[in-house]
Coordinates of C-alpha atoms (C1' of nucleotides) in Angstrom, one line a residue:
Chain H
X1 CA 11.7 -134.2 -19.7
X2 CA 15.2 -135.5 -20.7
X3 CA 15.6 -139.4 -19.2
X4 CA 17.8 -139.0 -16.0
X5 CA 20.2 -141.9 -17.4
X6 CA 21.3 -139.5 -20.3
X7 CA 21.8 -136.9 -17.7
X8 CA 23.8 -139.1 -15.8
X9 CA 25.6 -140.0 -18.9
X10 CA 26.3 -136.9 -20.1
X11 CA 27.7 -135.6 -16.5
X12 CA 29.8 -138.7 -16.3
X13 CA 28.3 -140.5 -13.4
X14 CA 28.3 -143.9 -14.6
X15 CA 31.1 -146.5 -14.9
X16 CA 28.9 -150.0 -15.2
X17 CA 24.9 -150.8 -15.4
X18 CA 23.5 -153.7 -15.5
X19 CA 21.6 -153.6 -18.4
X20 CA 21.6 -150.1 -20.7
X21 CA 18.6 -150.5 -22.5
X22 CA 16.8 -151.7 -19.8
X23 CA 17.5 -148.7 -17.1
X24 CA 17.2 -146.4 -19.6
X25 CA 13.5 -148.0 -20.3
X26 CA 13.0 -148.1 -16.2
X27 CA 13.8 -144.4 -15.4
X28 CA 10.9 -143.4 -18.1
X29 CA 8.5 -143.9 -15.4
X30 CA 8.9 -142.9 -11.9
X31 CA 11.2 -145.6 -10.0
X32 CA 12.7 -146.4 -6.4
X33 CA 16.3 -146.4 -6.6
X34 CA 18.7 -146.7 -3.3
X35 CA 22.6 -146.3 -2.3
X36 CA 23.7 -147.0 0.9
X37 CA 26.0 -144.8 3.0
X38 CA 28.6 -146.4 5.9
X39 CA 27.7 -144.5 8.9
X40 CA 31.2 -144.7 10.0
X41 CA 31.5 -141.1 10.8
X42 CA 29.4 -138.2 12.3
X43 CA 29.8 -136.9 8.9
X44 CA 29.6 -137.6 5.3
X45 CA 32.6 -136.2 3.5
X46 CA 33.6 -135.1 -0.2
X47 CA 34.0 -138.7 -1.4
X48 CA 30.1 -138.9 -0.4
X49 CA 29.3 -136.6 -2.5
X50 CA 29.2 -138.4 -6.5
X51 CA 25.9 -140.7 -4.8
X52 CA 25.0 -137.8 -3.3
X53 CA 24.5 -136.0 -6.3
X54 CA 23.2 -138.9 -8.0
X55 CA 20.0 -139.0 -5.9
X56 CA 19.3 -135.6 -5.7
X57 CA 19.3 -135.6 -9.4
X58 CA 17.2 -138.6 -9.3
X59 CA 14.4 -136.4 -7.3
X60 CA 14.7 -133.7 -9.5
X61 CA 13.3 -135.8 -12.4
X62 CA 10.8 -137.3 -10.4
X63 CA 12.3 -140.5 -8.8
X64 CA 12.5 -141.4 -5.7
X65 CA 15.5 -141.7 -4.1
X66 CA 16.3 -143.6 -0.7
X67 CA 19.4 -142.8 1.5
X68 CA 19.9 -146.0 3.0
X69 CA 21.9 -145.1 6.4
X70 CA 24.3 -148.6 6.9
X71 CA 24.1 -149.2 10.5
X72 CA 23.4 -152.8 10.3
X73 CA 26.0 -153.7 7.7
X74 CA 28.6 -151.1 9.3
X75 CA 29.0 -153.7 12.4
X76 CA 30.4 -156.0 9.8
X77 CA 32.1 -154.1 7.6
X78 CA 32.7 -154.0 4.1
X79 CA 35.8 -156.2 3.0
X80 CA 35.7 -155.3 -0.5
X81 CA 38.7 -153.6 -1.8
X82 CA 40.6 -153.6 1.4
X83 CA 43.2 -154.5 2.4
X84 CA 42.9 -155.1 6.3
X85 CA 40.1 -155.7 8.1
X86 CA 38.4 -152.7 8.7
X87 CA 37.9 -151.2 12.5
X88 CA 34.6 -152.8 14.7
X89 CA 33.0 -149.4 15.6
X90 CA 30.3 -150.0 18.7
X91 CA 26.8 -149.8 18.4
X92 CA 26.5 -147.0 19.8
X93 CA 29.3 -145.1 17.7
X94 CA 27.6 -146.2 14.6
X95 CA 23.8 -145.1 16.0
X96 CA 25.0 -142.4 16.9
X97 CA 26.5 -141.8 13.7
X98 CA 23.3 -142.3 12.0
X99 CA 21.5 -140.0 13.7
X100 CA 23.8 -137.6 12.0
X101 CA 23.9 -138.4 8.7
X102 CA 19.9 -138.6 8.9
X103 CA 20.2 -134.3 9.4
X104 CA 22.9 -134.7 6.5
X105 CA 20.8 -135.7 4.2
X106 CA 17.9 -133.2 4.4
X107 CA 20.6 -130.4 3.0
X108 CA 20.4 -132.3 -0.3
X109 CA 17.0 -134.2 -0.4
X110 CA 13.1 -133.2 0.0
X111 CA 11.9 -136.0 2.4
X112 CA 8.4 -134.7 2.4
X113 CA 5.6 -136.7 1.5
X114 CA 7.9 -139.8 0.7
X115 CA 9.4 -138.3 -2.2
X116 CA 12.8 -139.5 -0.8
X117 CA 13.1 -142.1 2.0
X118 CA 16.1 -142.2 4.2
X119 CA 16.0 -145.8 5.7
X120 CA 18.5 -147.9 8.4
X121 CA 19.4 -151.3 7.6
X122 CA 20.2 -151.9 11.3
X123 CA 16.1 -151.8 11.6
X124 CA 15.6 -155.4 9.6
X125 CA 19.9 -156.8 9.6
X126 CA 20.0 -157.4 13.5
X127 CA 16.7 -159.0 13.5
X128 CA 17.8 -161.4 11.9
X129 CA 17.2 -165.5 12.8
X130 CA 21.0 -166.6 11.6
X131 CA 19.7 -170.4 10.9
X132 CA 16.8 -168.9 8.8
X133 CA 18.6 -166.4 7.2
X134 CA 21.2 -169.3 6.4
X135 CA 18.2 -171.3 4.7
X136 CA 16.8 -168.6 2.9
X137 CA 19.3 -166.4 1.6
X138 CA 22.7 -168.1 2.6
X139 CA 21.7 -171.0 0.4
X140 CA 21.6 -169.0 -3.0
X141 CA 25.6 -167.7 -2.9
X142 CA 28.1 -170.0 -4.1
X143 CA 31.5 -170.0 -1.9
X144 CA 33.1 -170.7 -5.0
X145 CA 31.6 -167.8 -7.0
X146 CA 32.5 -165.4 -3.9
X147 CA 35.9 -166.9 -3.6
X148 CA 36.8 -165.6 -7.4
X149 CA 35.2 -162.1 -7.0
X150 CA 37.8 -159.5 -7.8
X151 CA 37.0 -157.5 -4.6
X152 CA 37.8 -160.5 -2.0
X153 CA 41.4 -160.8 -4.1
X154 CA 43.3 -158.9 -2.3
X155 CA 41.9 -160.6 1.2
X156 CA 42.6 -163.7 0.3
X157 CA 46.3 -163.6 -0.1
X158 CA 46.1 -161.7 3.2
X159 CA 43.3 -163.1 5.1
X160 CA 39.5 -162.5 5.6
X161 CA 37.1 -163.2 8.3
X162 CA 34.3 -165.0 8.3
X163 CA 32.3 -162.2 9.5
X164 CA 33.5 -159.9 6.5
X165 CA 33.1 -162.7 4.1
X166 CA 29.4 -162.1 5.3
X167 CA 29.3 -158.6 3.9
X168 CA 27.6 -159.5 0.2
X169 CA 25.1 -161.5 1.6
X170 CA 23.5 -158.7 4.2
X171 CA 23.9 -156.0 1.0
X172 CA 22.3 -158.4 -1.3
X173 CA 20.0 -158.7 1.4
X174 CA 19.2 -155.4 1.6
X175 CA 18.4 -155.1 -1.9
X176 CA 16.1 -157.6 -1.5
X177 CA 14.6 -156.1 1.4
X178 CA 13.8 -152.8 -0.4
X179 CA 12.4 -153.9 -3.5
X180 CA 10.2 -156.5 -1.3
X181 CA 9.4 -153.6 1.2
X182 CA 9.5 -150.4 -1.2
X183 CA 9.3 -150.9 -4.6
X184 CA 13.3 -150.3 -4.8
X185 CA 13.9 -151.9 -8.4
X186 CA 17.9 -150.4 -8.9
X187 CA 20.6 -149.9 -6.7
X188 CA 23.8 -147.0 -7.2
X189 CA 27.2 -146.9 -5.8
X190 CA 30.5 -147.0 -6.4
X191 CA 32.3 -149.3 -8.5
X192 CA 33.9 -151.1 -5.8
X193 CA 30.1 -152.1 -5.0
X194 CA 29.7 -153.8 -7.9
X195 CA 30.3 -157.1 -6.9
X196 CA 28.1 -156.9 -4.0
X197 CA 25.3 -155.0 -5.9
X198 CA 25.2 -158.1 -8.6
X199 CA 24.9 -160.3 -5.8
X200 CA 21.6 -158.6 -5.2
X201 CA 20.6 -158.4 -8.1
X202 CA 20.7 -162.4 -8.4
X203 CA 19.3 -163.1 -5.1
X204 CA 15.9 -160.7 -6.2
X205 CA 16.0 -163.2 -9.5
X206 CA 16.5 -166.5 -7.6
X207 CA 14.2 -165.0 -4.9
X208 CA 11.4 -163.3 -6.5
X209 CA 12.0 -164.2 -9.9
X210 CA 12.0 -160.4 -10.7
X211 CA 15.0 -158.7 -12.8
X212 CA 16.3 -155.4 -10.7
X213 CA 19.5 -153.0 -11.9
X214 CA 22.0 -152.0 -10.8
X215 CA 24.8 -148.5 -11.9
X216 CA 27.8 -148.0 -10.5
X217 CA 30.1 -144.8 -10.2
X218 CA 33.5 -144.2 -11.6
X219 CA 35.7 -144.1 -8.1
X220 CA 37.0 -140.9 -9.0
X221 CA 40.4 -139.6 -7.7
X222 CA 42.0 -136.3 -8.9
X223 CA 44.2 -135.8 -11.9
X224 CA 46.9 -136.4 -9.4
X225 CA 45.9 -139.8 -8.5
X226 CA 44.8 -138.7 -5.1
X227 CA 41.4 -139.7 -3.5
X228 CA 38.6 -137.5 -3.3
X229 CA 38.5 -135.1 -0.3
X230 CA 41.7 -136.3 1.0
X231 CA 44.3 -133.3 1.9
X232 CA 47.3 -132.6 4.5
X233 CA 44.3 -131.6 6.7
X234 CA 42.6 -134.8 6.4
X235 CA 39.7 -135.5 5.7
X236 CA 37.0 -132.6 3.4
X237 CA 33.7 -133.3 5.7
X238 CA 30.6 -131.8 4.6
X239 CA 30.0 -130.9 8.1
X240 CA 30.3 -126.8 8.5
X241 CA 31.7 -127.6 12.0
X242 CA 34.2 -130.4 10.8
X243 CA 35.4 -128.5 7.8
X244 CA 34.7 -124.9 7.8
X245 CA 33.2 -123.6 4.4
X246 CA 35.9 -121.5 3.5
X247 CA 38.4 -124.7 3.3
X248 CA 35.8 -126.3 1.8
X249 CA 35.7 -123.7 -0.9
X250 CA 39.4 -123.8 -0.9
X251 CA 39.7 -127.5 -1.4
X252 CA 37.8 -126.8 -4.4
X253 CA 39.1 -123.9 -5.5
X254 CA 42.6 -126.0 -5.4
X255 CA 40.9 -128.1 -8.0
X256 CA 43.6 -130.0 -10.8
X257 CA 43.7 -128.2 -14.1
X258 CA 43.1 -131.1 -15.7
X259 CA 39.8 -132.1 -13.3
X260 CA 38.0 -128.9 -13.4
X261 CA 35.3 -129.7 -16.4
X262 CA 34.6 -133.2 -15.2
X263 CA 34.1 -131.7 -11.3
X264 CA 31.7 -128.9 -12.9
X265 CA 29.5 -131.9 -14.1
X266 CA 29.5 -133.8 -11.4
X267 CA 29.3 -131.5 -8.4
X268 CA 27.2 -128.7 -10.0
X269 CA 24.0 -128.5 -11.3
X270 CA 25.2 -125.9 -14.3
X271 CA 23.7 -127.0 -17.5
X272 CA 26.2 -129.0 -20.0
X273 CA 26.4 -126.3 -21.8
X274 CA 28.2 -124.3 -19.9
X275 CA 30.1 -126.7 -18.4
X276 CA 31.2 -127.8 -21.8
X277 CA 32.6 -124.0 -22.0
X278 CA 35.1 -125.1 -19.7
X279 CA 36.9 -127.5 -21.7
X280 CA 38.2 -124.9 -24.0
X281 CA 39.5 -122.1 -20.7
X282 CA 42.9 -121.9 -20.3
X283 CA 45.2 -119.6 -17.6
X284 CA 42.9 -116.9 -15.8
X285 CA 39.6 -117.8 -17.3
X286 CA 40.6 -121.3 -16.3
X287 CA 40.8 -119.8 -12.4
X288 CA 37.7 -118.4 -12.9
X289 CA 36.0 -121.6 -13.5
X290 CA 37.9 -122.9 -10.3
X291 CA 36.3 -119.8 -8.8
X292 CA 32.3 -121.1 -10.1
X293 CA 33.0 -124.4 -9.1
X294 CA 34.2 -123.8 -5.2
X295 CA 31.4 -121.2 -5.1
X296 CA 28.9 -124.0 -6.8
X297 CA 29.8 -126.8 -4.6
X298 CA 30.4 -124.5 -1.4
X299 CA 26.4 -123.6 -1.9
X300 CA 25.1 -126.4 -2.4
X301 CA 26.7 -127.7 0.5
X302 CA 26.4 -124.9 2.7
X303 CA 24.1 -122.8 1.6
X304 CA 24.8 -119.4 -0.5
X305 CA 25.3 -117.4 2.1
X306 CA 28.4 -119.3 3.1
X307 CA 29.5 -119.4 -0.3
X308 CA 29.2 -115.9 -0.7
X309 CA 31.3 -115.1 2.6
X310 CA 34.0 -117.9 1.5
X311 CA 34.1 -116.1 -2.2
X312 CA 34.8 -113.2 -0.7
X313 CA 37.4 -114.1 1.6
X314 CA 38.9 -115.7 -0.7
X315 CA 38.9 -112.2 -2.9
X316 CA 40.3 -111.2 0.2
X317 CA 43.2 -113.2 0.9
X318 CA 44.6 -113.9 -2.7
X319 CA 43.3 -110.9 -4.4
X320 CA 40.7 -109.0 -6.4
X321 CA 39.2 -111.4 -9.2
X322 CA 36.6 -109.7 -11.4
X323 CA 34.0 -112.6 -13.0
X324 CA 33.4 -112.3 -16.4
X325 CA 29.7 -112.1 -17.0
X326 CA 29.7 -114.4 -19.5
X327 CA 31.5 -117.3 -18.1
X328 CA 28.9 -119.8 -17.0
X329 CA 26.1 -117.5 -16.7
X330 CA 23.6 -119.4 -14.8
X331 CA 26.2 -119.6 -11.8
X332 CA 25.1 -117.6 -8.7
X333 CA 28.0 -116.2 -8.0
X334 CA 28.1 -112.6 -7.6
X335 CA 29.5 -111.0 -10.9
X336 CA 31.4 -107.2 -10.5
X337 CA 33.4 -106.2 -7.8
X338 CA 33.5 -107.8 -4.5
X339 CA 33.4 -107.1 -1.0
X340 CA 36.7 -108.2 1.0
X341 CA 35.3 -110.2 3.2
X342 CA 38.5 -111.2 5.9
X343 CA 35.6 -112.7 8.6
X344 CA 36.3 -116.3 7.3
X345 CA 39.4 -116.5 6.8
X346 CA 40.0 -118.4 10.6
X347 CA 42.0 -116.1 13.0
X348 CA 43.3 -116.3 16.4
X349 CA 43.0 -113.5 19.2
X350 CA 45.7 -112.5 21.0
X351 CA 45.3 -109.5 24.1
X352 CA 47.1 -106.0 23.7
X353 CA 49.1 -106.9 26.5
X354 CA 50.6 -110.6 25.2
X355 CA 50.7 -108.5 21.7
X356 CA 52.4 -105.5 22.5
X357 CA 55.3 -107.7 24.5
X358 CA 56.3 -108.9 21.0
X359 CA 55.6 -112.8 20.2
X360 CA 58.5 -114.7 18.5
X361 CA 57.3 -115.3 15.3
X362 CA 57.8 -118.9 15.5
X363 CA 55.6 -119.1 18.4
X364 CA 52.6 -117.4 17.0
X365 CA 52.8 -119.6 13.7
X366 CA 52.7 -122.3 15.4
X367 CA 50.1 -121.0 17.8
X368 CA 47.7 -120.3 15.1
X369 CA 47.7 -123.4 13.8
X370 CA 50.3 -123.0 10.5
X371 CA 52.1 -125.5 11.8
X372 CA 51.5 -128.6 13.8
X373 CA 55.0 -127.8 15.6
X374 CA 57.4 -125.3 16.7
X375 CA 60.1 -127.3 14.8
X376 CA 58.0 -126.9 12.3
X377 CA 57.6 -123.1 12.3
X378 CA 61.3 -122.8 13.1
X379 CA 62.1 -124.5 9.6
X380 CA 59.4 -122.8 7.6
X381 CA 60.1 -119.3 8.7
X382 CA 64.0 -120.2 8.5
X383 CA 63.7 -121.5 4.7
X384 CA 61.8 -118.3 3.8
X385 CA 58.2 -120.0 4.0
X386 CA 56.9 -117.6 6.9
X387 CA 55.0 -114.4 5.4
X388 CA 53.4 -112.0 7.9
X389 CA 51.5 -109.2 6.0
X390 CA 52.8 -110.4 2.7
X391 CA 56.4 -109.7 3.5
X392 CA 58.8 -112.7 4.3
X393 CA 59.4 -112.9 8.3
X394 CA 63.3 -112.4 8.7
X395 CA 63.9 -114.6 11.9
X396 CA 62.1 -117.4 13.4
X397 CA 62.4 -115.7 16.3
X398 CA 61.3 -111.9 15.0
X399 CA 59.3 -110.4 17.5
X400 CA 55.8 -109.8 16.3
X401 CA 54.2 -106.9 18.4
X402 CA 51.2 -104.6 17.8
X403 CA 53.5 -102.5 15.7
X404 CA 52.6 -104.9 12.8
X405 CA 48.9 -104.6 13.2
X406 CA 47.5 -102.8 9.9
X407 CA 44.3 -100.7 9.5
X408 CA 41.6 -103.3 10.5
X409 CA 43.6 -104.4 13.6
X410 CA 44.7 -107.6 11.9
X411 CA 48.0 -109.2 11.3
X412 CA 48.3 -111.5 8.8
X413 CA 50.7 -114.4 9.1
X414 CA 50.6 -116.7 5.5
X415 CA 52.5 -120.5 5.1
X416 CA 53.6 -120.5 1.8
X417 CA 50.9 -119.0 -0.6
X418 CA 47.7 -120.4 0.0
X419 CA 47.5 -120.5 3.9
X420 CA 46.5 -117.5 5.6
X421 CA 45.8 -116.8 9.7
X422 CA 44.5 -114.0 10.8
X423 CA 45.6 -112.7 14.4
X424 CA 43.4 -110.1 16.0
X425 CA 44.0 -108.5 19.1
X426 CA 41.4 -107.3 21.8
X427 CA 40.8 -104.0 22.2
X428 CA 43.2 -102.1 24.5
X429 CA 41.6 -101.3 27.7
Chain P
rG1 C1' 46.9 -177.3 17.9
rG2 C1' 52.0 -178.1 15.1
rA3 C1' 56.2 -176.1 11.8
rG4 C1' 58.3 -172.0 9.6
rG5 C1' 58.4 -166.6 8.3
rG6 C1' 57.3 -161.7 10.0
rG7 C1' 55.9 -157.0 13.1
rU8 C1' 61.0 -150.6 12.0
rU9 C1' 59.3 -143.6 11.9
rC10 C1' 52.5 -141.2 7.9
rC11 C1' 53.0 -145.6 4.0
rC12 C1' 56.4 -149.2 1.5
rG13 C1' 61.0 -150.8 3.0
rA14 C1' 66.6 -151.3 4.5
rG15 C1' 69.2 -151.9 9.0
rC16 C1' 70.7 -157.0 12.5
rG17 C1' 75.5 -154.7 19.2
rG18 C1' 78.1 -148.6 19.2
rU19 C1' 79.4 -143.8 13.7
rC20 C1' 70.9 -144.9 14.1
rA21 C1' 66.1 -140.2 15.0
rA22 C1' 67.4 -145.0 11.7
rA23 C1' 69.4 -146.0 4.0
rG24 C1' 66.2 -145.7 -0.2
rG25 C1' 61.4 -144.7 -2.2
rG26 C1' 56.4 -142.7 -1.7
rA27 C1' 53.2 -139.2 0.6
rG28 C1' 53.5 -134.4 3.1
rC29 C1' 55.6 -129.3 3.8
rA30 C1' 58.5 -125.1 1.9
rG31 C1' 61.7 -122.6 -2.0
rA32 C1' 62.6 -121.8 -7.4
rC33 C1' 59.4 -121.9 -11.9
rU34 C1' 54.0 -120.9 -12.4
rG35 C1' 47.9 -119.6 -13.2
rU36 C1' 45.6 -120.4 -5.7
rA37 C1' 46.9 -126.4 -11.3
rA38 C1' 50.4 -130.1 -13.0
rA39 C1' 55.4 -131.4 -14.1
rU40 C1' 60.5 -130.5 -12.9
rC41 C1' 64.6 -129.1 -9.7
rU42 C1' 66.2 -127.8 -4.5
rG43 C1' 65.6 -128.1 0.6
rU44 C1' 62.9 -130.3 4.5
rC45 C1' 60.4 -134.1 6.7
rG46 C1' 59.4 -137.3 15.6
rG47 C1' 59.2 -133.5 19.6
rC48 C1' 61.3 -129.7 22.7
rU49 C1' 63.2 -124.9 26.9
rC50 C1' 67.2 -126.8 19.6
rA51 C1' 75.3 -126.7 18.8
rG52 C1' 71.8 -129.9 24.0
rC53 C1' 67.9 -132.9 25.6
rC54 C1' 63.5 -136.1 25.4
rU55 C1' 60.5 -139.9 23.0
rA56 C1' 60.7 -143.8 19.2
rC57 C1' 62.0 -149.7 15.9
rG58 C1' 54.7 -154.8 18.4
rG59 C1' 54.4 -155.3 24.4
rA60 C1' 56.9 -156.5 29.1
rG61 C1' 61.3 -158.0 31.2
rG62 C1' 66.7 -159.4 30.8
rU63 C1' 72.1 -159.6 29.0
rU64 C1' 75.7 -155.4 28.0
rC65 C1' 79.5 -149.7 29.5
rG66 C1' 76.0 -149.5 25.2
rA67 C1' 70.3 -152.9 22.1
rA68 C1' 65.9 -151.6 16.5
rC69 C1' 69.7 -155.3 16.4
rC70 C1' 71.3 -160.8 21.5
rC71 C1' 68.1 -163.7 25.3
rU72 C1' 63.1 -164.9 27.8
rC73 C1' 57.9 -164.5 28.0
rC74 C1' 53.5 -162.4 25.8
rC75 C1' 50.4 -160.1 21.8
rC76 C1' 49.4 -159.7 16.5
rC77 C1' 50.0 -161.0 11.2
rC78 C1' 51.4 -164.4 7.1
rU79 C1' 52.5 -169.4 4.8
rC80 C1' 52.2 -174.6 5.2
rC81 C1' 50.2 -178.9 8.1
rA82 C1' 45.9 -180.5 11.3

RNA sequence: GGAGGGGUUCCCGAGCGGUCAAAGGGAGCAGACUGUAAAUCUGUCGGCUCAGCCUACGGAGGUUCGAACCCUCCCCCCUCCA
């Protein structure tokens, strides 16, 4: 079986390690490796997703992944890299929180029979004794060596708590918990963890005499320079109910030309090969690798049925697209001619009564959702932005009635060209 | 605790008594061009019952016909000193 590390290499998950030769050595043999996740939501979201993939593909050759849940640091909060001192959620917010990144989880990892552990720091931090934790672990971190770290930088010039200053030495704790407690030997994250994941490193060596690793992730933003998962919608959740699958698919279908090979590596489990295919697509066959990649990452998020239905409303909103056969074959997604699949492309309902009045089409754009305003709509539909069945609306104030319904009972209103509503109307009585 | 400097619209940042919903930039949105990408150019960019009105310049008061701009108190941030 081909060593993980190489498979991390070749996908392009790492950005630092510890020690090469060394990791490479460790991951011959079965190992416990651990990232931790901030519970600082009810949901993970897309920028989650590069450790996410890193475990699961750390159980697939045999490791054993844990999911460490960050309850205990999340009351502090992580200073590194930021610039203000982050929001104090409550205990309870961030329990609560835990809870549901614990069901998370399961989508992506087999806890059976230990072969992944999800864990919560919050079990062992907030037992803590703070004069013996001083005397044990405080004692092994220089101020001095703290004070230069690249991630407190920024802080510094603008000002840092002693709690947040506090941060490294619970993480580095943690670390030291694990591989005391179960056999955890390496620790992932991103590369803004680095500094904090060194630190446990050296407190196992000062501590247990024992050498540990650690890997970090490239913090990937898009082509563009943007952050993962961040649109003019907010936040891409992984949560079906926080972000539907269909924008989910969307989000990746939107993906930067320039992105698209490096995202098939990361977020899909398509062999190289294939992936490699993409490097050389260009124009259509270049959408249709968009098209494998939304439907890739949409399933293994949400299931195939989901991606399915958001492949096909997609079909159905911006137009037949037939997949060549031979474009990344071992891709699930269906090959041929498609359904039109409207159902999740999200709609409002309007009555036959309200309908048949006539709605000024400013009204029901911003009803729907298109716009967070009625100025808003006003100025879209006036600048020629405002499409209701594919034809440009001619007023903002154009009455939209059930004359404009089409065959399925559906009118379609469209912001620019990617956003689509669907308004149905109840059946006349 | 003391001295000084600050807090402006999503972000940065100008404004320092009326012409200020507030320059400029960034982000966002739309149009043109395209490939559901990028870049570029154009427009737009607080809300509404939209030629008008309402809400906004850390908070609360005050001066004034009129305040983001002046005064008082409070809160927060930064720098230096303890």
């Amino acid at each position: 079986m081909k060593n993980v590390y190489d498979v991390f290499l070749e996908r392009g998950f790492i950005e630092q390690v510890t020690d090469e030769t060394e990791v490479r050595k460790a991951l011959e043999k079965p190992l416990t490796c651990y990232i931790g996740f901030d519970p600082t939501a009810t949901s993970l979201h897309i920028g989650s997703l590069v450790p996410i993939m890193a475990l699961v593909h750390l159980q697939r050759n045999g490791h054993r992944p844990i999911a460490l849940v960050g309850a205990g640091t999340a009351l502090i909060g992580d200073p590194s890299g930021k610039t203000e001192m982050r929001q104090v959620l409550s205990r309870e917010t961030i329990d609560f929180n835990a809870q549901c990144l614990r069901k998370q989880f399961s989508r992506y990892l087999d806890f059976e029979d230990q072969k992944a552990l999800m864990l919560n720091n919050a079990d062992w931090l907030t037992n803590l004794n703070y004069i013996g934790f001083l005397r044990d672990i405080g004692r092994h971190f220089s101020v001095n060596k703290m004070l230069a770290a690249e991630s407190y930088k920024i802080r510094l010039e603008k000002g840092l708590s002693f709690i947040e200053f506090n941060y490294m030495l619970l993480q580095a704790y943690d670390f030291l918990h694990l591989f005391q407690n179960h056999e955890c030997v390496m620790q992932m994250g991103g590369n803004d963890q680095w500094g904090n994941m060194l630190a446990g490193v050296d407190l196992i060596r000062r501590i247990e005499g024992k050498t540990a690793q650690s890997m970090t992730f490239p913090l990937f933003t898009t082509a563009t320079g943007q952050k993962m998962g961040k649109t003019e919608k907010g936040t891409i959740w992984l949560d079906p109910e926080m972000t539907s699958p269909y924008d989910y698919y969307q989000y990746w279908i939107n993906t930067d030309d320039a992105d698209v090979g490096k995202f098939l590596a990361l977020f899909t489990f398509l062999p190289m090969e294939e992936v490699n295919q993409a490097k050389s697509l260009s124009d259509k066959e270049l959408n249709m690798a968009k098209a494998i990649l939304a439907f890739e990452a949409t399933r293994i998020t949400h299931g195939e049925d989901a991606a399915i239905v958001a492949w096909q409303a997609s079909v159905a909103a911006f137009g037949e697209k037939v997949m060549d056969p031979s474009l990344m074959p071992s891709s699930a997604i269906p090959r041929g001619q498609v359904a039109k699949e409207a159902s999740a492309i999200p709609s409002i309902t309007k009555t036959w009564d309200e309908l048949a009045q006539g709605i000024p089409a400013y009204e029901l754009v911003y009803e729907c959702g298109l716009c967070s305003s009625k100025g808003e709509a006003r100025r879209l539909i006036a600048q020629g932005g405002g499409y209701m069945n594919d034809e440009p609306i001619p007023a903002f104030d154009a009455l939209i009635s059930t004359d404009h319904l089409d065959g399925d009972g559906h009118i379609r209103l469209r912001k620019g060209k990617k956003k689509y509503m669907i308004v149905k109307v109840e059946e006349k009585k």
